[in-house]
N, CA, C and O atoms as a DFTB+ gen file, in Angstrom:
716 C
 N C O
     1  1       0.848      -1.190       0.000
     2  2       0.000       0.000       0.000
     3  2       0.883       1.238       0.000
     4  3       1.760       1.374       0.853
     5  1       0.666       2.116      -0.921
     6  2       1.338       3.401      -0.946
     7  2       0.263       4.446      -0.730
     8  3      -0.730       4.477      -1.457
     9  1       0.448       5.295       0.254
    10  2      -0.515       6.347       0.551
    11  2       0.210       7.673       0.634
    12  3       1.402       7.717       0.938
    13  1      -0.494       8.742       0.369
    14  2       0.073      10.077       0.455
    15  2      -0.823      10.909       1.353
    16  3      -2.047      10.784       1.315
    17  1      -0.209      11.752       2.157
    18  2      -0.934      12.652       3.023
    19  2      -0.734      14.052       2.459
    20  3       0.396      14.523       2.327
    21  1      -1.840      14.712       2.128
    22  2      -1.772      16.010       1.457
    23  2      -2.385      17.078       2.360
    24  3      -3.530      16.956       2.795
    25  1      -1.600      18.137       2.637
    26  2      -2.197      19.229       3.416
    27  2      -3.077      20.087       2.516
    28  3      -2.766      20.304       1.344
    29  1      -4.159      20.563       3.070
    30  2      -5.047      21.466       2.352
    31  2      -5.407      22.592       3.312
    32  3      -5.504      22.367       4.519
    33  1      -5.601      23.763       2.809
    34  2      -5.966      24.890       3.666
    35  2      -7.436      25.203       3.424
    36  3      -7.873      25.344       2.282
    37  1      -8.184      25.308       4.502
    38  2      -9.618      25.591       4.387
    39  2      -9.989      26.712       5.353
    40  3      -9.446      26.806       6.453
    41  1     -10.898      27.536       4.934
    42  2     -11.397      28.614       5.783
    43  2     -12.870      28.295       6.044
    44  3     -13.631      28.051       5.107
    45  1     -13.264      28.296       7.300
    46  2     -14.677      28.027       7.586
    47  2     -15.579      28.959       6.768
    48  3     -15.286      30.146       6.628
    49  1     -16.669      28.420       6.233
    50  2     -17.580      29.173       5.367
    51  2     -18.073      30.435       6.054
    52  3     -18.496      30.404       7.210
    53  1     -18.013      31.561       5.322
    54  2     -18.517      32.831       5.838
    55  2     -17.707      33.388       6.981
    56  3     -18.196      34.236       7.727
    57  1     -16.473      32.929       7.137
    58  2     -15.677      33.349       8.276
    59  2     -14.423      34.086       7.819
    60  3     -13.854      33.782       6.771
    61  1     -14.016      35.036       8.607
    62  2     -12.757      35.737       8.361
    63  2     -11.662      35.115       9.222
    64  3     -10.548      35.634       9.298
    65  1     -11.988      34.010       9.862
    66  2     -11.025      33.351      10.755
    67  2      -9.811      32.840       9.975
    68  3      -9.863      32.642       8.761
    69  1      -8.741      32.640      10.697
    70  2      -7.509      32.124      10.105
    71  2      -7.754      30.740       9.498
    72  3      -8.440      29.917      10.102
    73  1      -7.202      30.477       8.313
    74  2      -7.387      29.152       7.694
    75  2      -6.848      28.042       8.587
    76  3      -5.879      28.227       9.324
    77  1      -7.479      26.920       8.505
    78  2      -7.038      25.751       9.250
    79  2      -6.462      24.741       8.276
    80  3      -6.974      24.553       7.172
    81  1      -5.401      24.104       8.699
    82  2      -4.846      23.062       7.831
    83  2      -5.606      21.768       8.053
    84  3      -5.848      21.356       9.187
    85  1      -5.976      21.138       6.954
    86  2      -6.640      19.847       6.986
    87  2      -5.748      18.882       6.217
    88  3      -5.074      19.283       5.268
    89  1      -5.740      17.649       6.608
    90  2      -4.897      16.656       5.944
    91  2      -5.783      15.625       5.266
    92  3      -6.777      15.172       5.834
    93  1      -5.413      15.261       4.050
    94  2      -6.135      14.269       3.283
    95  2      -5.202      13.099       3.021
    96  3      -4.057      13.292       2.614
    97  1      -5.688      11.887       3.251
    98  2      -4.909      10.688       2.961
    99  2      -5.492      10.032       1.721
   100  3      -6.694       9.771       1.658
   101  1      -4.643       9.765       0.736
   102  2      -5.084       9.118      -0.493
   103  2      -4.262       7.869      -0.732
   104  3      -3.048       7.871      -0.527
   105  1      -4.915       6.803      -1.163
   106  2      -4.203       5.586      -1.540
   107  2      -3.713       5.769      -2.972
   108  3      -4.499       6.025      -3.885
   109  1      -2.413       5.636      -3.149
   110  2      -1.801       5.806      -4.465
   111  2      -1.734       4.471      -5.189
   112  3      -2.063       4.378      -6.371
   113  1      -1.304       3.433      -4.467
   114  2      -1.109       2.109      -5.073
   115  2      -1.476       1.066      -4.029
   116  3      -0.734       0.852      -3.070
   117  1      -2.601       0.430      -4.212
   118  2      -3.055      -0.580      -3.268
   119  2      -2.519      -1.970      -3.563
   120  3      -2.785      -2.909      -2.813
   121  1      -1.758      -2.113      -4.663
   122  2      -1.290      -3.429      -5.086
   123  2       0.053      -3.819      -4.485
   124  3       0.429      -4.990      -4.537
   125  1       0.774      -2.878      -3.923
   126  2       2.107      -3.184      -3.383
   127  2       2.347      -2.405      -2.113
   128  3       1.424      -1.837      -1.529
   129  1       3.591      -2.385      -1.692
   130  2       3.923      -1.546      -0.548
   131  2       5.041      -0.607      -0.955
   132  3       5.978      -1.005      -1.647
   133  1       4.942       0.623      -0.528
   134  2       5.889       1.648      -0.944
   135  2       7.038       1.790       0.035
   136  3       6.836       2.073       1.216
   137  1       8.233       1.594      -0.465
   138  2       9.442       1.781       0.328
   139  2      10.379       2.693      -0.454
   140  3      10.282       2.784      -1.678
   141  1      11.283       3.366       0.248
   142  2      12.295       4.215      -0.384
   143  2      11.647       5.240      -1.318
   144  3      12.066       5.397      -2.465
   145  1      10.637       5.924      -0.825
   146  2       9.863       6.864      -1.632
   147  2      10.572       8.209      -1.812
   148  3      11.388       8.621      -0.988
   149  1      10.239       8.866      -2.899
   150  2      10.674      10.232      -3.168
   151  2       9.538      10.916      -3.897
   152  3       8.865      10.302      -4.724
   153  1       9.321      12.199      -3.590
   154  2       8.202      12.906      -4.199
   155  2       8.616      14.306      -4.639
   156  3       9.437      14.956      -3.992
   157  1       8.042      14.757      -5.740
   158  2       8.208      16.131      -6.217
   159  2       6.865      16.601      -6.757
   160  3       6.050      15.800      -7.216
   161  1       6.650      17.897      -6.698
   162  2       5.432      18.493      -7.238
   163  2       5.749      19.160      -8.567
   164  3       6.776      19.825      -8.704
   165  1       4.867      18.985      -9.547
   166  2       5.078      19.633     -10.845
   167  2       4.592      21.090     -10.777
   168  3       4.155      21.554      -9.724
   169  1       4.673      21.797     -11.893
   170  2       4.311      23.215     -11.936
   171  2       2.853      23.461     -11.547
   172  3       2.513      24.547     -11.079
   173  1       1.999      22.467     -11.737
   174  2       0.582      22.587     -11.375
   175  2       0.324      22.154      -9.931
   176  3      -0.820      22.164      -9.475
   177  1       1.379      21.775      -9.215
   178  2       1.226      21.337      -7.829
   179  2       0.796      19.894      -7.677
   180  3       0.371      19.485      -6.596
   181  1       0.899      19.117      -8.743
   182  2       0.492      17.710      -8.705
   183  2       1.678      16.832      -8.326
   184  3       2.791      17.040      -8.810
   185  1       1.436      15.847      -7.458
   186  2       2.536      15.008      -6.968
   187  2       2.974      13.921      -7.949
   188  3       2.171      13.348      -8.685
   189  1       4.277      13.664      -7.926
   190  2       4.928      12.586      -8.669
   191  2       5.761      11.826      -7.638
   192  3       6.486      12.440      -6.855
   193  1       5.662      10.500      -7.630
   194  2       6.318       9.688      -6.599
   195  2       7.070       8.531      -7.242
   196  3       6.547       7.846      -8.122
   197  1       8.297       8.323      -6.796
   198  2       9.030       7.102      -7.157
   199  2       9.123       6.260      -5.896
   200  3       9.214       6.796      -4.791
   201  1       9.101       4.930      -6.060
   202  2       9.152       4.060      -4.888
   203  2       9.464       2.623      -5.288
   204  3       9.261       2.204      -6.427
   205  1       9.960       1.901      -4.315
   206  2      10.197       0.464      -4.469
   207  2       8.956      -0.258      -3.972
   208  3       8.515      -0.041      -2.843
   209  1       8.399      -1.105      -4.805
   210  2       7.275      -1.958      -4.405
   211  2       7.885      -3.233      -3.846
   212  3       8.318      -4.104      -4.601
   213  1       7.918      -3.341      -2.526
   214  2       8.561      -4.471      -1.852
   215  2       7.852      -5.793      -2.042
   216  3       8.486      -6.845      -1.956
   217  1       6.558      -5.772      -2.296
   218  2       5.820      -7.010      -2.520
   219  2       6.210      -7.621      -3.863
   220  3       6.467      -8.821      -3.962
   221  1       6.248      -6.781      -4.893
   222  2       6.545      -7.254      -6.243
   223  2       8.008      -7.076      -6.650
   224  3       8.421      -7.515      -7.724
   225  1       8.779      -6.431      -5.786
   226  2      10.215      -6.200      -5.995
   227  2      10.505      -5.500      -7.312
   228  3      11.286      -5.983      -8.132
   229  1       9.861      -4.350      -7.503
   230  2      10.035      -3.554      -8.712
   231  2      10.128      -2.072      -8.349
   232  3       9.690      -1.651      -7.278
   233  1      10.703      -1.294      -9.259
   234  2      10.700       0.161      -9.134
   235  2       9.428       0.668      -9.793
   236  3       9.114       0.293     -10.923
   237  1       8.696       1.521      -9.084
   238  2       7.459       2.078      -9.622
   239  2       7.478       3.595      -9.585
   240  3       8.224       4.224      -8.834
   241  1       6.623       4.153     -10.431
   242  2       6.423       5.597     -10.511
   243  2       4.927       5.846     -10.506
   244  3       4.171       5.145     -11.179
   245  1       4.497       6.852      -9.742
   246  2       3.081       7.225      -9.692
   247  2       2.972       8.741      -9.852
   248  3       3.829       9.496      -9.394
   249  1       1.907       9.159     -10.505
   250  2       1.630      10.595     -10.588
   251  2       0.123      10.808     -10.598
   252  3      -0.655       9.932     -10.975
   253  1      -0.251      11.992     -10.175
   254  2      -1.659      12.375     -10.158
   255  2      -1.874      13.396     -11.269
   256  3      -1.142      14.382     -11.353
   257  1      -2.864      13.173     -12.116
   258  2      -3.109      14.061     -13.253
   259  2      -4.166      15.128     -12.964
   260  3      -4.595      15.848     -13.866
   261  1      -4.576      15.223     -11.716
   262  2      -5.621      16.172     -11.344
   263  2      -6.952      15.497     -11.108
   264  3      -7.832      16.057     -10.454
   265  1      -7.103      14.283     -11.642
   266  2      -8.342      13.532     -11.470
   267  2      -8.102      12.188     -10.793
   268  3      -8.908      11.748      -9.974
   269  1      -6.989      11.535     -11.137
   270  2      -6.744      10.192     -10.615
   271  2      -5.240       9.906     -10.547
   272  3      -4.421      10.596     -11.153
   273  1      -4.918       8.864      -9.787
   274  2      -3.541       8.389      -9.705
   275  2      -3.267       7.403     -10.831
   276  3      -4.131       6.607     -11.199
   277  1      -2.055       7.466     -11.371
   278  2      -1.597       6.534     -12.398
   279  2      -0.262       5.960     -11.938
   280  3       0.637       6.706     -11.549
   281  1      -0.133       4.635     -11.983
   282  2       1.112       3.986     -11.563
   283  2       1.651       3.128     -12.697
   284  3       0.899       2.631     -13.535
   285  1       2.955       2.968     -12.704
   286  2       3.572       2.092     -13.692
   287  2       4.877       1.539     -13.156
   288  3       5.550       2.164     -12.336
   289  1       5.219       0.356     -13.635
   290  2       6.491      -0.272     -13.300
   291  2       7.546       0.320     -14.219
   292  3       7.365       0.358     -15.436
   293  1       8.639       0.779     -13.644
   294  2       9.730       1.375     -14.424
   295  2      10.834       0.351     -14.649
   296  3      11.342       0.219     -15.763
   297  1      11.209      -0.376     -13.595
   298  2      12.265      -1.384     -13.711
   299  2      11.805      -2.629     -12.968
   300  3      11.753      -2.645     -11.738
   301  1      11.474      -3.665     -13.717
   302  2      10.997      -4.914     -13.125
   303  2      12.144      -5.825     -12.721
   304  3      11.934      -6.794     -11.992
   305  1      13.349      -5.531     -13.182
   306  2      14.493      -6.397     -12.895
   307  2      15.392      -5.837     -11.799
   308  3      16.113      -6.595     -11.151
   309  1      15.363      -4.533     -11.583
   310  2      16.341      -3.909     -10.699
   311  2      15.913      -3.651      -9.275
   312  3      16.740      -3.229      -8.467
   313  1      14.701      -3.876      -8.939
   314  2      14.130      -3.725      -7.605
   315  2      13.976      -2.278      -7.167
   316  3      12.964      -1.968      -6.537
   317  1      14.886      -1.385      -7.446
   318  2      14.708       0.044      -7.215
   319  2      14.679       0.523      -5.785
   320  3      13.664       1.053      -5.334
   321  1      15.762       0.351      -5.064
   322  2      15.862       0.854      -3.692
   323  2      16.411       2.276      -3.689
   324  3      17.013       2.718      -4.668
   325  1      16.200       2.994      -2.576
   326  2      16.758       4.336      -2.334
   327  2      16.479       5.295      -3.488
   328  3      17.401       5.927      -4.004
   329  1      15.234       5.408      -3.892
   330  2      14.885       6.247      -5.033
   331  2      14.982       7.731      -4.691
   332  3      14.792       8.139      -3.546
   333  1      15.280       8.515      -5.706
   334  2      15.242       9.970      -5.602
   335  2      14.677      10.480      -6.921
   336  3      15.129      10.077      -7.993
   337  1      13.690      11.364      -6.841
   338  2      12.969      11.829      -8.021
   339  2      13.130      13.337      -8.177
   340  3      13.083      14.077      -7.194
   341  1      13.317      13.785      -9.407
   342  2      13.342      15.213      -9.734
   343  2      12.576      15.410     -11.033
   344  3      12.529      14.520     -11.882
   345  1      11.978      16.585     -11.176
   346  2      11.238      16.923     -12.393
   347  2      11.983      18.004     -13.157
   348  3      12.437      18.990     -12.577
   349  1      12.104      17.808     -14.474
   350  2      12.747      18.786     -15.334
   351  2      11.847      19.975     -15.590
   352  3      10.681      19.963     -15.196
   353  1      12.366      21.004     -16.244
   354  2      11.590      22.228     -16.469
   355  2      10.329      22.018     -17.302
   356  3       9.366      22.771     -17.157
   357  1      10.321      21.016     -18.165
   358  2       9.126      20.725     -18.973
   359  2       8.362      19.523     -18.410
   360  3       7.527      18.936     -19.098
   361  1       8.652      19.165     -17.167
   362  2       7.946      18.069     -16.517
   363  2       8.551      16.700     -16.731
   364  3       7.949      15.702     -16.335
   365  1       9.729      16.615     -17.346
   366  2      10.379      15.321     -17.538
   367  2      10.702      14.709     -16.169
   368  3      11.091      15.413     -15.237
   369  1      10.535      13.404     -16.069
   370  2      10.756      12.706     -14.804
   371  2      12.149      12.072     -14.813
   372  3      12.525      11.386     -15.763
   373  1      12.895      12.311     -13.753
   374  2      14.230      11.748     -13.565
   375  2      14.218      10.993     -12.245
   376  3      13.750      11.520     -11.235
   377  1      14.728       9.762     -12.238
   378  2      14.775       8.954     -11.018
   379  2      16.153       8.305     -10.915
   380  3      16.617       7.658     -11.853
   381  1      16.793       8.484      -9.776
   382  2      18.009       7.724      -9.487
   383  2      17.628       6.664      -8.460
   384  3      16.737       6.873      -7.636
   385  1      18.319       5.514      -8.519
   386  2      17.995       4.446      -7.580
   387  2      19.104       3.402      -7.535
   388  3      19.957       3.321      -8.419
   389  1      19.056       2.626      -6.496
   390  2      20.001       1.537      -6.297
   391  2      19.378       0.253      -6.819
   392  3      18.315      -0.160      -6.355
   393  1      20.034      -0.378      -7.781
   394  2      19.583      -1.669      -8.299
   395  2      20.056      -2.727      -7.308
   396  3      21.214      -3.144      -7.341
   397  1      19.172      -3.151      -6.444
   398  2      19.530      -4.096      -5.383
   399  2      20.019      -5.423      -5.959
   400  3      20.927      -6.046      -5.408
   401  1      19.424      -5.845      -7.051
   402  2      19.774      -7.136      -7.641
   403  2      21.207      -7.140      -8.186
   404  3      21.953      -8.091      -7.956
   405  1      21.591      -6.084      -8.905
   406  2      22.945      -5.988      -9.472
   407  2      23.915      -5.211      -8.592
   408  3      25.120      -5.214      -8.843
   409  1      23.394      -4.545      -7.558
   410  2      24.190      -3.764      -6.610
   411  2      24.944      -2.626      -7.293
   412  3      26.154      -2.478      -7.120
   413  1      24.199      -1.807      -8.089
   414  2      24.824      -0.632      -8.673
   415  2      23.817       0.500      -8.863
   416  3      22.611       0.319      -8.699
   417  1      24.345       1.669      -9.214
   418  2      23.533       2.870      -9.347
   419  2      22.905       2.943     -10.734
   420  3      23.588       2.786     -11.746
   421  1      21.590       3.184     -10.770
   422  2      20.881       3.335     -12.032
   423  2      20.159       4.672     -12.078
   424  3      19.931       5.327     -11.061
   425  1      19.809       5.046     -13.307
   426  2      19.119       6.302     -13.570
   427  2      18.037       6.042     -14.615
   428  3      18.299       5.439     -15.655
   429  1      16.829       6.500     -14.331
   430  2      15.704       6.367     -15.268
   431  2      15.233       7.768     -15.644
   432  3      15.177       8.670     -14.809
   433  1      14.896       7.924     -16.917
   434  2      14.477       9.221     -17.433
   435  2      13.254       9.025     -18.337
   436  3      13.248       8.161     -19.214
   437  1      12.223       9.840     -18.108
   438  2      11.023       9.800     -18.942
   439  2      10.933      11.118     -19.694
   440  3      10.834      12.179     -19.077
   441  1      10.967      11.061     -21.011
   442  2      10.971      12.262     -21.844
   443  2       9.568      12.716     -22.252
   444  3       9.421      13.661     -23.026
   445  1       8.553      12.051     -21.736
   446  2       7.173      12.370     -22.091
   447  2       6.553      11.334     -23.002
   448  3       5.336      11.294     -23.183
   449  1       7.412      10.486     -23.581
   450  2       6.918       9.438     -24.470
   451  2       7.364       8.049     -24.021
   452  3       6.590       7.094     -24.097
   453  1       8.608       7.931     -23.552
   454  2       9.107       6.617     -23.136
   455  2      10.184       6.755     -22.062
   456  3      10.774       7.818     -21.872
   457  1      10.416       5.647     -21.370
   458  2      11.436       5.588     -20.322
   459  2      12.748       5.102     -20.904
   460  3      12.779       4.249     -21.791
   461  1      13.828       5.664     -20.388
   462  2      15.179       5.229     -20.711
   463  2      15.865       4.911     -19.382
   464  3      15.857       5.734     -18.467
   465  1      16.452       3.730     -19.276
   466  2      17.133       3.317     -18.045
   467  2      18.586       3.034     -18.367
   468  3      18.892       2.349     -19.343
   469  1      19.482       3.562     -17.545
   470  2      20.903       3.315     -17.743
   471  2      21.589       3.062     -16.413
   472  3      21.131       3.507     -15.361
   473  1      22.690       2.340     -16.482
   474  2      23.540       2.141     -15.308
   475  2      24.516       3.301     -15.256
   476  3      25.234       3.553     -16.224
   477  1      24.551       4.005     -14.142
   478  2      25.440       5.151     -13.972
   479  2      26.792       4.689     -13.446
   480  3      27.833       5.019     -14.013
   481  1      26.770       3.923     -12.358
   482  2      28.001       3.434     -11.744
   483  2      27.853       1.935     -11.531
   484  3      27.029       1.491     -10.731
   485  1      28.655       1.159     -12.250
   486  2      28.549      -0.302     -12.180
   487  2      29.470      -0.921     -11.143
   488  3      29.556      -2.144     -11.042
   489  1      30.161      -0.089     -10.369
   490  2      30.991      -0.608      -9.285
   491  2      30.086      -1.345      -8.299
   492  3      29.095      -0.786      -7.830
   493  1      30.417      -2.580      -7.987
   494  2      29.584      -3.358      -7.073
   495  2      29.435      -2.624      -5.745
   496  3      30.426      -2.244      -5.123
   497  1      28.210      -2.428      -5.324
   498  2      27.908      -1.734      -4.074
   499  2      27.649      -0.252      -4.242
   500  3      27.366       0.426      -3.254
   501  1      27.734       0.284      -5.462
   502  2      27.506       1.717      -5.699
   503  2      26.017       2.000      -5.846
   504  3      25.312       1.293      -6.566
   505  1      25.544       3.033      -5.162
   506  2      24.184       3.496      -5.402
   507  2      23.240       3.532      -4.228
   508  3      22.067       3.864      -4.397
   509  1      23.710       3.201      -3.044
   510  2      22.802       3.292      -1.901
   511  2      22.573       4.761      -1.530
   512  3      23.439       5.609      -1.747
   513  1      21.408       5.043      -0.974
   514  2      21.050       6.375      -0.454
   515  2      21.203       7.471      -1.506
   516  3      21.846       8.487      -1.244
   517  1      20.624       7.283      -2.685
   518  2      20.772       8.271      -3.754
   519  2      20.044       9.571      -3.430
   520  3      19.012       9.581      -2.759
   521  1      20.612      10.659      -3.925
   522  2      19.971      11.973      -3.879
   523  2      20.197      12.610      -5.240
   524  3      21.335      12.721      -5.697
   525  1      19.127      13.026      -5.883
   526  2      19.168      13.518      -7.259
   527  2      18.705      14.964      -7.330
   528  3      17.726      15.346      -6.688
   529  1      19.410      15.755      -8.109
   530  2      18.955      17.106      -8.438
   531  2      19.330      17.368      -9.889
   532  3      20.143      16.650     -10.472
   533  1      18.731      18.399     -10.462
   534  2      19.022      18.782     -11.849
   535  2      19.655      20.163     -11.859
   536  3      19.283      21.025     -11.063
   537  1      20.612      20.377     -12.760
   538  2      21.206      21.706     -12.879
   539  2      20.344      22.575     -13.809
   540  3      19.281      22.145     -14.258
   541  1      20.804      23.784     -14.088
   542  2      20.024      24.719     -14.904
   543  2      19.777      24.203     -16.317
   544  3      18.808      24.599     -16.965
   545  1      20.658      23.314     -16.799
   546  2      20.481      22.724     -18.136
   547  2      19.616      21.465     -18.099
   548  3      19.400      20.835     -19.134
   549  1      19.121      21.095     -16.926
   550  2      18.281      19.907     -16.787
   551  2      19.073      18.612     -16.706
   552  3      18.505      17.532     -16.865
   553  1      20.376      18.701     -16.461
   554  2      21.223      17.514     -16.381
   555  2      21.264      16.985     -14.948
   556  3      21.305      17.762     -13.994
   557  1      21.251      15.656     -14.804
   558  2      21.212      15.058     -13.461
   559  2      22.547      15.090     -12.727
   560  3      23.616      14.935     -13.319
   561  1      22.446      15.297     -11.417
   562  2      23.568      15.222     -10.479
   563  2      23.105      14.301      -9.356
   564  3      22.010      14.484      -8.826
   565  1      23.915      13.322      -8.987
   566  2      23.507      12.308      -8.008
   567  2      24.601      12.130      -6.967
   568  3      25.766      11.930      -7.311
   569  1      24.227      12.203      -5.700
   570  2      25.142      11.794      -4.633
   571  2      24.648      10.446      -4.129
   572  3      23.449      10.171      -4.134
   573  1      25.595       9.600      -3.688
   574  2      25.214       8.254      -3.275
   575  2      26.344       7.614      -2.471
   576  3      27.488       8.067      -2.509
   577  1      26.004       6.576      -1.758
   578  2      26.989       5.825      -0.985
   579  2      27.456       4.624      -1.793
   580  3      26.705       4.047      -2.579
   581  1      28.702       4.267      -1.580
   582  2      29.288       3.073      -2.178
   583  2      29.689       2.151      -1.037
   584  3      30.440       2.545      -0.145
   585  1      29.192       0.937      -1.070
   586  2      29.532      -0.061      -0.052
   587  2      30.450      -1.080      -0.722
   588  3      29.998      -2.066      -1.305
   589  1      31.753      -0.813      -0.620
   590  2      32.758      -1.674      -1.235
   591  2      33.953      -1.744      -0.289
   592  3      34.879      -0.941      -0.402
   593  1      33.940      -2.682       0.629
   594  2      34.944      -2.736       1.690
   595  2      34.542      -1.779       2.794
   596  3      34.101      -2.205       3.862
   597  1      34.696      -0.475       2.541
   598  2      34.171       0.549       3.434
   599  2      32.972       1.189       2.732
   600  3      32.669       0.869       1.583
   601  1      32.314       2.074       3.422
   602  2      31.195       2.799       2.818
   603  2      31.631       4.251       2.665
   604  3      32.004       4.899       3.643
   605  1      31.584       4.758       1.439
   606  2      32.023       6.128       1.218
   607  2      31.056       6.872       0.317
   608  3      30.202       6.275      -0.338
   609  1      31.208       8.194       0.297
   610  2      30.306       9.077      -0.436
   611  2      30.882       9.407      -1.811
   612  3      32.054       9.760      -1.945
   613  1      30.028       9.282      -2.831
   614  2      30.449       9.532      -4.200
   615  2      29.430      10.458      -4.877
   616  3      28.274      10.546      -4.462
   617  1      29.885      11.133      -5.913
   618  2      29.062      12.092      -6.645
   619  2      29.214      11.823      -8.145
   620  3      30.328      11.640      -8.636
   621  1      28.097      11.799      -8.867
   622  2      28.119      11.615     -10.320
   623  2      27.258      12.697     -10.956
   624  3      26.230      13.093     -10.407
   625  1      27.690      13.167     -12.113
   626  2      26.875      14.105     -12.855
   627  2      27.040      13.836     -14.346
   628  3      28.081      13.360     -14.799
   629  1      25.999      14.149     -15.087
   630  2      26.018      13.953     -16.534
   631  2      26.382      15.286     -17.172
   632  3      25.688      16.280     -16.959
   633  1      27.459      15.321     -17.951
   634  2      27.953      16.573     -18.538
   635  2      27.381      16.847     -19.929
   636  3      27.809      17.790     -20.595
   637  1      26.434      16.048     -20.369
   638  2      25.848      16.208     -21.699
   639  2      26.352      15.163     -22.683
   640  3      25.747      14.932     -23.730
   641  1      27.475      14.533     -22.328
   642  2      28.067      13.502     -23.168
   643  2      28.250      12.195     -22.408
   644  3      27.948      11.118     -22.923
   645  1      28.748      12.297     -21.180
   646  2      29.045      11.098     -20.383
   647  2      28.913      11.430     -18.894
   648  3      28.901      12.593     -18.491
   649  1      28.817      10.374     -18.102
   650  2      28.785      10.533     -16.644
   651  2      30.192      10.805     -16.139
   652  3      31.154      10.175     -16.580
   653  1      30.306      11.746     -15.213
   654  2      31.568      12.084     -14.559
   655  2      31.431      11.725     -13.079
   656  3      30.337      11.800     -12.519
   657  1      32.536      11.338     -12.449
   658  2      32.486      10.840     -11.066
   659  2      33.528      11.523     -10.195
   660  3      34.612      11.882     -10.653
   661  1      33.168      11.693      -8.919
   662  2      34.102      12.199      -7.919
   663  2      33.840      11.476      -6.611
   664  3      32.690      11.293      -6.213
   665  1      34.911      11.067      -5.943
   666  2      34.782      10.567      -4.577
   667  2      34.766      11.795      -3.683
   668  3      35.704      12.592      -3.698
   669  1      33.706      11.949      -2.906
   670  2      33.556      13.118      -2.041
   671  2      34.280      12.896      -0.730
   672  3      35.022      13.765      -0.272
   673  1      34.071      11.743      -0.124
   674  2      34.707      11.434       1.153
   675  2      34.830       9.923       1.291
   676  3      33.827       9.210       1.270
   677  1      36.044       9.444       1.431
   678  2      36.258       8.013       1.648
   679  2      36.947       7.740       2.976
   680  3      37.525       6.673       3.186
   681  1      36.873       8.740       3.884
   682  2      37.537       8.597       5.187
   683  2      36.581       8.267       6.319
   684  3      37.018       8.018       7.442
   685  1      35.290       8.259       6.043
   686  2      34.335       7.970       7.109
   687  2      33.194       7.120       6.567
   688  3      33.074       6.927       5.357
   689  1      32.388       6.632       7.437
   690  2      31.217       5.845       7.046
   691  2      30.199       6.788       6.431
   692  3      29.628       7.620       7.136
   693  1      29.962       6.676       5.144
   694  2      28.995       7.549       4.467
   695  2      27.634       6.867       4.465
   696  3      27.528       5.652       4.298
   697  1      26.624       7.655       4.650
   698  2      25.265       7.146       4.602
   699  2      24.444       8.043       3.712
   700  3      24.795       8.277       2.555
   701  1      23.362       8.539       4.242
   702  2      22.463       9.358       3.448
   703  2      23.048      10.732       3.194
   704  3      23.689      11.323       4.063
   705  1      22.816      11.231       1.987
   706  2      23.236      12.579       1.631
   707  2      22.065      13.272       0.953
   708  3      21.076      12.630       0.599
   709  1      22.179      14.572       0.774
   710  2      21.114      15.315       0.124
   711  2      21.725      16.399      -0.744
   712  3      22.590      17.153      -0.297
   713  1      21.276      16.471      -1.972
   714  2      21.740      17.537      -2.871
   715  2      20.716      18.652      -2.916
   716  3      20.915      19.645      -3.616
């Protein structure tokens, strides 16, 4: 079960009183369970969510079009842990995630017509705790942990031609990061 809690502001009818926050719970996906979720709002304020469906062991994406929720499987082979979602300027969906099955960092991109999935870092153990952001050109930047002997923090970005990599810190136990 994947559910979302949405705040809404309401003012009592005919009242000049201060608005009260009300919370709405909506079921997004009743067919699985949502783990490692990430959410972003598009320009219209509609939610987009990436998540690992632990029951079916797949990476899923859900969005609300203003009337209903729509869900789809993005990667049925990679399991999709530690997802991070960002939306491009024209609403393109970008998702970074850890392929639990292959133990590496993957990136999924939806251009409005189809999904493209690529392996960013194939080093065994690369890709835990991903954090994704886009630069002004809409190119992805990802921070993530690598569990290879020790656990360290790494950074990858797409320069328009190829992925570039930097080790940020390999002197301490790296875990979650945020870009």
